Coordinates of C-alpha atoms and ligand atoms in Angstrom, one line a residue:
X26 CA -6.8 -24.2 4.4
X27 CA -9.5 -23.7 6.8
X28 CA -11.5 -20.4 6.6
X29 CA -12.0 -19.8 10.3
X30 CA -8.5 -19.5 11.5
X31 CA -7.7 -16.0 12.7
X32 CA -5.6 -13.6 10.0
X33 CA -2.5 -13.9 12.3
X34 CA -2.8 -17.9 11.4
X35 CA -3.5 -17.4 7.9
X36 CA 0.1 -15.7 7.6
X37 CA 1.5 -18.6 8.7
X38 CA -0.9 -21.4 7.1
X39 CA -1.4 -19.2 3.6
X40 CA 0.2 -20.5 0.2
X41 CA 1.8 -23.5 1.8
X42 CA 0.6 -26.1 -0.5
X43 CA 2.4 -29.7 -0.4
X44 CA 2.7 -29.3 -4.3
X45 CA 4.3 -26.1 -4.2
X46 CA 6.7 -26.8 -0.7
X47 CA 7.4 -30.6 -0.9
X48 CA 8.7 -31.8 2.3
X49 CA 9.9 -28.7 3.2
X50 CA 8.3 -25.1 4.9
X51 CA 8.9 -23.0 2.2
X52 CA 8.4 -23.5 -1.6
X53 CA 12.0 -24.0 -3.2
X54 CA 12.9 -21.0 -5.4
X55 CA 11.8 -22.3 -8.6
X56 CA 14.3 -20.5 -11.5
X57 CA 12.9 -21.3 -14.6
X58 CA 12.2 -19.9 -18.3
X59 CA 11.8 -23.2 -19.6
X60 CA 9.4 -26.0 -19.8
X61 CA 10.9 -29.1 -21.2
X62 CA 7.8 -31.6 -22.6
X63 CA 7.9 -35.3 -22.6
X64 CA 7.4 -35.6 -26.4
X65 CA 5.3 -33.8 -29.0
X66 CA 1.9 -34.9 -27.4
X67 CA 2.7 -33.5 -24.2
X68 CA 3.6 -30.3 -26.3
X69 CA 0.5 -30.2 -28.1
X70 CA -1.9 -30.8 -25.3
X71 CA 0.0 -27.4 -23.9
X72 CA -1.2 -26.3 -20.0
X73 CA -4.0 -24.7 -18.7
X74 CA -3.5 -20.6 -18.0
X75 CA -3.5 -21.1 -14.7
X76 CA -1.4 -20.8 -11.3
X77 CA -0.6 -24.2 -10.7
X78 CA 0.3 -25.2 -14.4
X79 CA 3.8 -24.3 -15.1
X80 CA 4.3 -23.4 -19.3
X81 CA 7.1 -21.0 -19.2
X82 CA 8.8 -18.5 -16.6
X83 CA 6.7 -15.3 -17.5
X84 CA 3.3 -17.1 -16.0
X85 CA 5.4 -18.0 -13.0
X86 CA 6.6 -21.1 -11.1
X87 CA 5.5 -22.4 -8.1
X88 CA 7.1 -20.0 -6.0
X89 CA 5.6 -17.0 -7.1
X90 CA 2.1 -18.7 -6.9
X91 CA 3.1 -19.8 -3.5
X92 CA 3.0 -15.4 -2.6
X93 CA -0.2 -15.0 -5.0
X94 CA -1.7 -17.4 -3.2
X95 CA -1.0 -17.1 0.4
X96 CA -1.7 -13.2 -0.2
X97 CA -4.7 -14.4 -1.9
X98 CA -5.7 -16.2 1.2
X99 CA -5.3 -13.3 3.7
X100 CA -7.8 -10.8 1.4
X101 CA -11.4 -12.1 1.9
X102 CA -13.5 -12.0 -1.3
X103 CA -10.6 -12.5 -3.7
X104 CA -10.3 -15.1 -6.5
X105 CA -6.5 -14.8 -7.3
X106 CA -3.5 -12.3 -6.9
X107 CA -1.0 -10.7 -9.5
X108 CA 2.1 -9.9 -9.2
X109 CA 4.1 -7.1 -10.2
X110 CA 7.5 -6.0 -10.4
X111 CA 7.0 -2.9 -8.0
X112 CA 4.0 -1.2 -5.8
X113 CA 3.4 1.5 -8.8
X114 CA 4.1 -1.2 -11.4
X115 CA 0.8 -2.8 -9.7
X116 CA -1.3 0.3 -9.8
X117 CA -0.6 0.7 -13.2
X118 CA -1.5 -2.9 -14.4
X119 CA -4.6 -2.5 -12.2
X120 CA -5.4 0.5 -13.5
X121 CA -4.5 -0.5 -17.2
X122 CA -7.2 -3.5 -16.9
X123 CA -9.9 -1.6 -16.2
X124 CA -9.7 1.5 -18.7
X125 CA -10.1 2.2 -22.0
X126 CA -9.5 5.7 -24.1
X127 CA -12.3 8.5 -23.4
X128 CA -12.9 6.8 -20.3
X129 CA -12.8 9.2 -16.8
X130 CA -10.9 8.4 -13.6
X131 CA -11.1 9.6 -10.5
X132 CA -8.5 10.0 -8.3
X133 CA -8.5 10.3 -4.9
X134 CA -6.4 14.1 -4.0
X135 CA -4.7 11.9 -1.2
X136 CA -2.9 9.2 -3.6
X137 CA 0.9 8.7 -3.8
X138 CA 2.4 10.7 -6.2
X139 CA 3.5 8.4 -8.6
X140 CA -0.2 7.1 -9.2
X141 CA -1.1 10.9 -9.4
X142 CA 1.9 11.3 -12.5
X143 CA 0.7 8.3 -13.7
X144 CA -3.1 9.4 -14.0
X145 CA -2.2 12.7 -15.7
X146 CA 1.0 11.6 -17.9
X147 CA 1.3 7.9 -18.9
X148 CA -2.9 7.4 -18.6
X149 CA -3.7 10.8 -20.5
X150 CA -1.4 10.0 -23.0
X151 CA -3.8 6.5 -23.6
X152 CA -6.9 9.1 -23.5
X153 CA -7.8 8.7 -20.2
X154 CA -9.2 11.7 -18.5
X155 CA -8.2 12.2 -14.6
X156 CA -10.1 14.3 -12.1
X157 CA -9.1 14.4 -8.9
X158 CA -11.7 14.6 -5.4
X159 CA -11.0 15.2 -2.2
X160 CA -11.9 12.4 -0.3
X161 CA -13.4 13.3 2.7
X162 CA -16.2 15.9 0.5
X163 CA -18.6 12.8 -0.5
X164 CA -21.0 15.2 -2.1
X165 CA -18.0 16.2 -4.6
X166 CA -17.3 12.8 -5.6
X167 CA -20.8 11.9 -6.2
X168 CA -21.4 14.7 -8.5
X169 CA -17.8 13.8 -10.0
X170 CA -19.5 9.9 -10.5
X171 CA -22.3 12.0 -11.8
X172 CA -20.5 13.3 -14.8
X173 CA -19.8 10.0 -15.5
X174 CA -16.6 7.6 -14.7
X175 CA -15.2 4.2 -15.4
X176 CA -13.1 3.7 -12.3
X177 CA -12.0 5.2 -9.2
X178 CA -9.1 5.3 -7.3
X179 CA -8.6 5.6 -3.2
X180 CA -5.7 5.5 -1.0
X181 CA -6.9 5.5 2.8
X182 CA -5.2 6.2 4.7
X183 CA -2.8 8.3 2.7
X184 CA 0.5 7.7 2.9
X185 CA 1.6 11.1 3.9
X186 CA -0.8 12.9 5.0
X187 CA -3.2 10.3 6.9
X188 CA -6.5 10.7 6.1
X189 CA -9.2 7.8 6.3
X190 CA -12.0 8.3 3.9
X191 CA -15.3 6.4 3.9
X192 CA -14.1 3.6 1.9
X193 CA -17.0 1.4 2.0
X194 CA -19.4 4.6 1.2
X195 CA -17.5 5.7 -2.0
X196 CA -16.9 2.0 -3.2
X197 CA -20.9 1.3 -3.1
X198 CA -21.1 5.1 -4.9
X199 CA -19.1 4.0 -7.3
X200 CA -20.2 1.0 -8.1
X201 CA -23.9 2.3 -8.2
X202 CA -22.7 4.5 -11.1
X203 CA -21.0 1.9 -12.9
X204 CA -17.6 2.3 -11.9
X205 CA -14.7 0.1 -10.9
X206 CA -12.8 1.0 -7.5
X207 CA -9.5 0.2 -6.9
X208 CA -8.2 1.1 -3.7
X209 CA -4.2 1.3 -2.6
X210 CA -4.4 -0.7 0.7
X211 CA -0.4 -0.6 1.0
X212 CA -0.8 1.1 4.7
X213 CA -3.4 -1.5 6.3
X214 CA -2.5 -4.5 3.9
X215 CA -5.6 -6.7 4.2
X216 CA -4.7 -7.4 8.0
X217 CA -5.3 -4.6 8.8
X218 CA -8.2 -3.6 6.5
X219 CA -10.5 -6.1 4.1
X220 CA -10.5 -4.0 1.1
X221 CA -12.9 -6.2 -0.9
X222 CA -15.1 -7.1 1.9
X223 CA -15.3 -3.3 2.1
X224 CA -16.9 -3.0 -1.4
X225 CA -13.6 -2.2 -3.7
X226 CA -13.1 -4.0 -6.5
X227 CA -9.6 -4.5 -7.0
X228 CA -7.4 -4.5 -3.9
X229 CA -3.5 -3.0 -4.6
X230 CA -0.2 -3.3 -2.2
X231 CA 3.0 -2.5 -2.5
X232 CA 4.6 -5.5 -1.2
X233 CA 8.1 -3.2 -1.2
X234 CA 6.5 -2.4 2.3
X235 CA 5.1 -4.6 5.3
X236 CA 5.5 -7.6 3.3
X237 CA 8.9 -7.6 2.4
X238 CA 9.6 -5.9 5.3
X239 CA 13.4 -5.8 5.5
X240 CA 13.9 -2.9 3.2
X241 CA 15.5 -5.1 0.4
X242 CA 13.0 -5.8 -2.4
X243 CA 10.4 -4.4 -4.4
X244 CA 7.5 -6.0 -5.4
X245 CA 3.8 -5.4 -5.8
X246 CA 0.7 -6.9 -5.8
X247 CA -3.2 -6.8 -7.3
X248 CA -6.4 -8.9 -5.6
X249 CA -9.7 -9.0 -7.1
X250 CA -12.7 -11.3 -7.2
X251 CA -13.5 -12.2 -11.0
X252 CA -14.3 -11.2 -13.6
X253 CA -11.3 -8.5 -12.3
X254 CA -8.7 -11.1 -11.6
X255 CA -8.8 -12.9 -14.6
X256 CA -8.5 -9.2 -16.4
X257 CA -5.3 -8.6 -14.4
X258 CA -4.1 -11.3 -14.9
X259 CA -4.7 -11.1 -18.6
X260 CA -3.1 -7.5 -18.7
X261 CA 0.1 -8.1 -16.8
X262 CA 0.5 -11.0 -19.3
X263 CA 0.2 -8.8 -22.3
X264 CA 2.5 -6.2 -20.4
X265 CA 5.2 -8.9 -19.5
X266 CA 5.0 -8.5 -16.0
X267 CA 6.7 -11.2 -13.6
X268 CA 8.5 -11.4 -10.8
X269 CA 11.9 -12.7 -9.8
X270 CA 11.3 -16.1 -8.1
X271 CA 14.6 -15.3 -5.6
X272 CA 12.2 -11.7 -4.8
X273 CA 8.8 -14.0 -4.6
X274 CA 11.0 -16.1 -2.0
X275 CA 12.2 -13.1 0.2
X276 CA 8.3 -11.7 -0.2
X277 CA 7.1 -14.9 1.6
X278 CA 9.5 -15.2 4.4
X279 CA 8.8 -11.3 5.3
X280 CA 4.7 -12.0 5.1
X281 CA 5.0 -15.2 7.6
X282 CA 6.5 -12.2 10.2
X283 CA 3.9 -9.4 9.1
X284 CA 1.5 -9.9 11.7
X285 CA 3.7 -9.7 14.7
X286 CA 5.9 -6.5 13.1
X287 CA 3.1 -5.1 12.2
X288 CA 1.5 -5.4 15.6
X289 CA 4.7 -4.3 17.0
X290 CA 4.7 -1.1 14.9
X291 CA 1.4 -0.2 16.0
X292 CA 1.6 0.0 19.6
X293 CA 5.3 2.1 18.9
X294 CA 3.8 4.1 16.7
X295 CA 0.9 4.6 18.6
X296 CA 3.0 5.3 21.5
X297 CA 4.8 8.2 19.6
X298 CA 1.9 9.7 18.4
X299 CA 0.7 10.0 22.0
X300 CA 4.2 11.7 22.8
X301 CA 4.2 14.3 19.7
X302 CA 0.6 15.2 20.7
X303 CA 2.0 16.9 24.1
X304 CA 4.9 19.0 22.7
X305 CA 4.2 22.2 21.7
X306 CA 6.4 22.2 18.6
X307 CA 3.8 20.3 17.3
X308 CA 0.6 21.5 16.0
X309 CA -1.2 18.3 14.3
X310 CA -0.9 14.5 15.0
X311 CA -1.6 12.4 11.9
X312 CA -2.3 9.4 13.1
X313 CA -5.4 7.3 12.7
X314 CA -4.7 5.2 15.1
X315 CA -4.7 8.0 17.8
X316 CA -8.2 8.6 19.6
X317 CA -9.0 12.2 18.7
X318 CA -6.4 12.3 15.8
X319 CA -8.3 12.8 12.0
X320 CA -9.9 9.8 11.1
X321 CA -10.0 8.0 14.2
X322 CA -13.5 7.2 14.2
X323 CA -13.2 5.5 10.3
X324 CA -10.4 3.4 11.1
X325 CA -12.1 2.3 14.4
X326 CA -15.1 1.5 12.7
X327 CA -13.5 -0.3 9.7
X328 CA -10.3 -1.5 10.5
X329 CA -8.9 -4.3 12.8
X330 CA -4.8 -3.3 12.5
X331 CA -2.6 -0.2 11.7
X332 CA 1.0 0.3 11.2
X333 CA 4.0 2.3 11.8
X334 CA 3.3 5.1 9.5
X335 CA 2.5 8.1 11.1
X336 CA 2.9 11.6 9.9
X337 CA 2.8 15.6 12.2
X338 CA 2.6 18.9 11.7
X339 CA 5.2 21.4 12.8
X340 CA 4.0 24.7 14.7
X341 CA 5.3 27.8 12.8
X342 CA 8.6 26.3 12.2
X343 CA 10.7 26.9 9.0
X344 CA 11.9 24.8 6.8
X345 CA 15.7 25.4 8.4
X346 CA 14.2 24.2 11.5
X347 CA 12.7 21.1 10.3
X348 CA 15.9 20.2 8.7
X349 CA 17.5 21.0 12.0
X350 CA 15.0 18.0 13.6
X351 CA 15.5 15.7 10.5
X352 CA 19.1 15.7 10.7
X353 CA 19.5 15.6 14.7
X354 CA 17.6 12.2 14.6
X355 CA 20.2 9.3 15.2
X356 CA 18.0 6.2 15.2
X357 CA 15.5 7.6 12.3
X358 CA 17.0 6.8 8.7
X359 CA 16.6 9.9 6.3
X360 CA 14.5 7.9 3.3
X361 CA 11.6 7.0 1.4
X362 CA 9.7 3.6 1.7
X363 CA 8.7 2.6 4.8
X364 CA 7.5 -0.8 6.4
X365 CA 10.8 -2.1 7.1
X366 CA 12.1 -3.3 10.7
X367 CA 14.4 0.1 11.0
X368 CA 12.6 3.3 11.7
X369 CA 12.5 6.1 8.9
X370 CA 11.9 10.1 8.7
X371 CA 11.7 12.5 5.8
X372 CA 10.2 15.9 5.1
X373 CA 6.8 16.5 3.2
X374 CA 4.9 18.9 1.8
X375 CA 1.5 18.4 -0.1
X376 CA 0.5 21.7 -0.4
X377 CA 2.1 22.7 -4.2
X378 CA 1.1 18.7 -5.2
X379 CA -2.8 18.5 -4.1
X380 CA -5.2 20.6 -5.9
X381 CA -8.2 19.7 -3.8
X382 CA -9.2 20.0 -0.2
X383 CA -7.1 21.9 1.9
X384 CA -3.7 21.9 3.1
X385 CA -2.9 22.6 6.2
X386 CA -5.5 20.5 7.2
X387 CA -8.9 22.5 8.8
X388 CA -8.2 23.8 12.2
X389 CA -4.4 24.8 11.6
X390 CA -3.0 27.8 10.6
X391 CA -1.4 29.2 7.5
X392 CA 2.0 29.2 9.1
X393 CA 1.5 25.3 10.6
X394 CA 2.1 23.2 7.6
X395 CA 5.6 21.6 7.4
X396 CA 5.0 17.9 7.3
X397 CA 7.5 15.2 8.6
X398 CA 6.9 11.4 7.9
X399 CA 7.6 8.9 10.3
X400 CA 8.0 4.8 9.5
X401 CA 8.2 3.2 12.8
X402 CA 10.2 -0.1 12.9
X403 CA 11.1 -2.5 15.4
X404 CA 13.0 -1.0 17.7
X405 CA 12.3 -0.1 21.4
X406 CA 9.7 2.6 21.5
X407 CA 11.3 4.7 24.5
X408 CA 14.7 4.8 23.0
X409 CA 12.9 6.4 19.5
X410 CA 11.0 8.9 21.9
X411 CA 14.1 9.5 23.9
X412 CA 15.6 10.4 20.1
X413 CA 12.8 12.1 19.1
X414 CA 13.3 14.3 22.8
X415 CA 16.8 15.3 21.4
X416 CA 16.1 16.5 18.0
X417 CA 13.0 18.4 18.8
X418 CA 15.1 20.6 21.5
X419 CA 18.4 20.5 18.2
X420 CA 15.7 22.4 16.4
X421 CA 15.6 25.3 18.4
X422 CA 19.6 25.4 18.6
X423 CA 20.0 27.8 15.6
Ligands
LIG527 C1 5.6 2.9 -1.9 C2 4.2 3.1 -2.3 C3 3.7 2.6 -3.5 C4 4.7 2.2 -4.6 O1 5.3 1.0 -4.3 P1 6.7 0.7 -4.9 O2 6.9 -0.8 -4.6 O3 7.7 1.6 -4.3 O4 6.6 0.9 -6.4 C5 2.4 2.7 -3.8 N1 1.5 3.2 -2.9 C6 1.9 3.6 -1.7 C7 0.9 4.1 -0.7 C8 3.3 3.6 -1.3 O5 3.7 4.0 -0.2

């Protein structure tokens, strides 16, 4: 595949190898435990551990290499892709690869909550000792590396509350002082940011999200240049991790659509942001993509794509209220997960989960700091706004 096509071709072109696909576009789903052998010899000379070298169901078939690979293609700097049953499932065999007992880890204060119960519980168990930064305070997580860590982990934006840290800043930090970063790119995928060409070492996505992208599957995924990829890979063997080949399958159809619904839940979201930022029930917009909104400036400078996840902050309204808003909404499923082609809302609120930083966010006050979480899908922008319009004035109904 050539190298100089634009990302938006690479979705289409990625993974779609003759030996994989045949004569048709997409690889056949490929169900298999077994690999019968011609006769003893062929048993004996066994197969190469390898994508491409089919041995038995747990190291895949060619349809889950046809996803590895074509995610592969889309993140610069990356030698090979694991897969893993679930978004989290991926963190953890990332995160599994790199540490060892008595090691430190650093966790970014912004990271999904399961990675943040996983750092503390499962990892602590293992002797792993968490810390957790605030990751916009660079002079915190330096004197964090200082005290010595084995591998960091960042989530930018996060997922509920938005922020865009320095990425390539702490990735160089870390790897000055000799640790691995692994970064949680679920919200920009590599379209919309290059995680590795950034500086992180291990890339991470929950493909439950854009790639999938139809709200049916769950799926995760783990890109790294070597030595990392081969340690990944290595670790999600020892772990059993695979994939179903009918869920690798449904994977690659949503990615060949991911740049055109991603690019259509942008300029919505976008769109919406702009709208929440002139009512007055609404005292933050968190929003990257937003000029003027936190982080604007970071994701300018280092990313070329957003999404439809967008987050604001109600002004001095209860929690009865916000329910009131929530359940007015008639196009906006109440749900976790997001990426998918119908539009999502739920309620959040970091403030008992985070134990750096501040929350609400600098500038806002005590009283402004019930969060609600918007996934933008596919549908027409003005007819979202126009349902948006309606609940807002449902939450002053009391
Ligand atoms: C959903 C999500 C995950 C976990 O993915 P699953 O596929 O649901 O396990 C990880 N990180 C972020 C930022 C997410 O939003």
């Amino acid at each position: 595949m050539a190298g100089d096509v634009k990302p938006a071709t690479r979705v289409v072109e990625a993974g779609r190898r003759v030996e994989w696909t045949g004569a048709v576009v997409n690889p056949p789903v490929w169900r298999a435990s077994t690999h019968l052998y011609a006769d003893s010899a062929d048993l004996k000379r066994g197969r190469p551990n390898e994508d491409g070298h089919f041995y038995y169901g747990r190291r895949g078939t060619p349809t889950q290499w046809a996803l590895a690979d074509a995610i592969t293609g889309l993140e610069p700097g990356a030698a090979g892709t694991v897969l893993y049953p679930s978004g989290v499932a991926a963190i953890a065999g990332a995160l599994l690869a790199v540490l060892r007992p008595g090691d430190t880890l650093l966790v970014t204060d912004n990271a999904y909550e399961p990675t943040r119960t996983m750092a503390t519980g499962l990892l602590g168990r293992f002797g792993v000792r968490a810390r957790f930064f605030d990751p916009l305070d660079i002079a915190g997580y330096r004197a964090a590396l200082k005290d010595g860590a084995r591998c960091v982990m960042l989530e930018s934006p996060g997922s509920l509350t938005m922020e865009v840290c320095d990425v390539p800043a702490l990735a160089a930090l870390a790897r000055e002082h000799g640790a691995v970063s692994v970064i949680d790119n679920t919200w920009a995928s590599p379209l919309g940011f290059a995680a590795l060409a950034h500086g992180c070492d291990i890339a991470v996505m929950s493909l439950t999200k854009h790639v999938g992208g139809h709200s049916d599957l769950m799926m995760g995924s783990a890109s790294a240049g070597e030595p990392w990829h081969g340690r990944l890979r290595q670790t999600a063997q020892a772990l059993g991790h695979v994939v179903s080949p009918d869920d690798a399958a449904l994977a690659l159809r949503g990615l060949r659509t991911m740049a055109v619904r991603l690019e259509r839940s942008t300029a919505s979201a976008l769109e919406i942001a702009r709208w929440l930022e002139g009512r007055s029930e609404v005292a933050r917009v968190l929003c990257p993509m937003l000029p003027g909104a936190p982080g604007h400036d970071l994701w300018t400078r280092d990313f070329t794509g957003g999404c439809g996840l967008l987050s604001f902050v109600l002004a001095e309204r209860d929690e009865a209220a916000r329910a009131r808003l929530i359940d007015a909404l008639r196009l906006f499923g109440i749900g976790y997960s997001w990426g998918g082609f119908e539009s999502l809302a739920i309620p959040f609120d970091p403030a008992p989960i985070r134990t750096e930083g501040r929350w609400p966010p600098a500038g806002l006050a005590a009283e402004d700091r019930l969060g609600i979480r918007l996934s933008i899908g596919l549908e027409d922008a003005g007819d979202l706004v126009a349902d948006l319009d309606r609940a807002f004035a449902a939450m002053e109904q009391e």
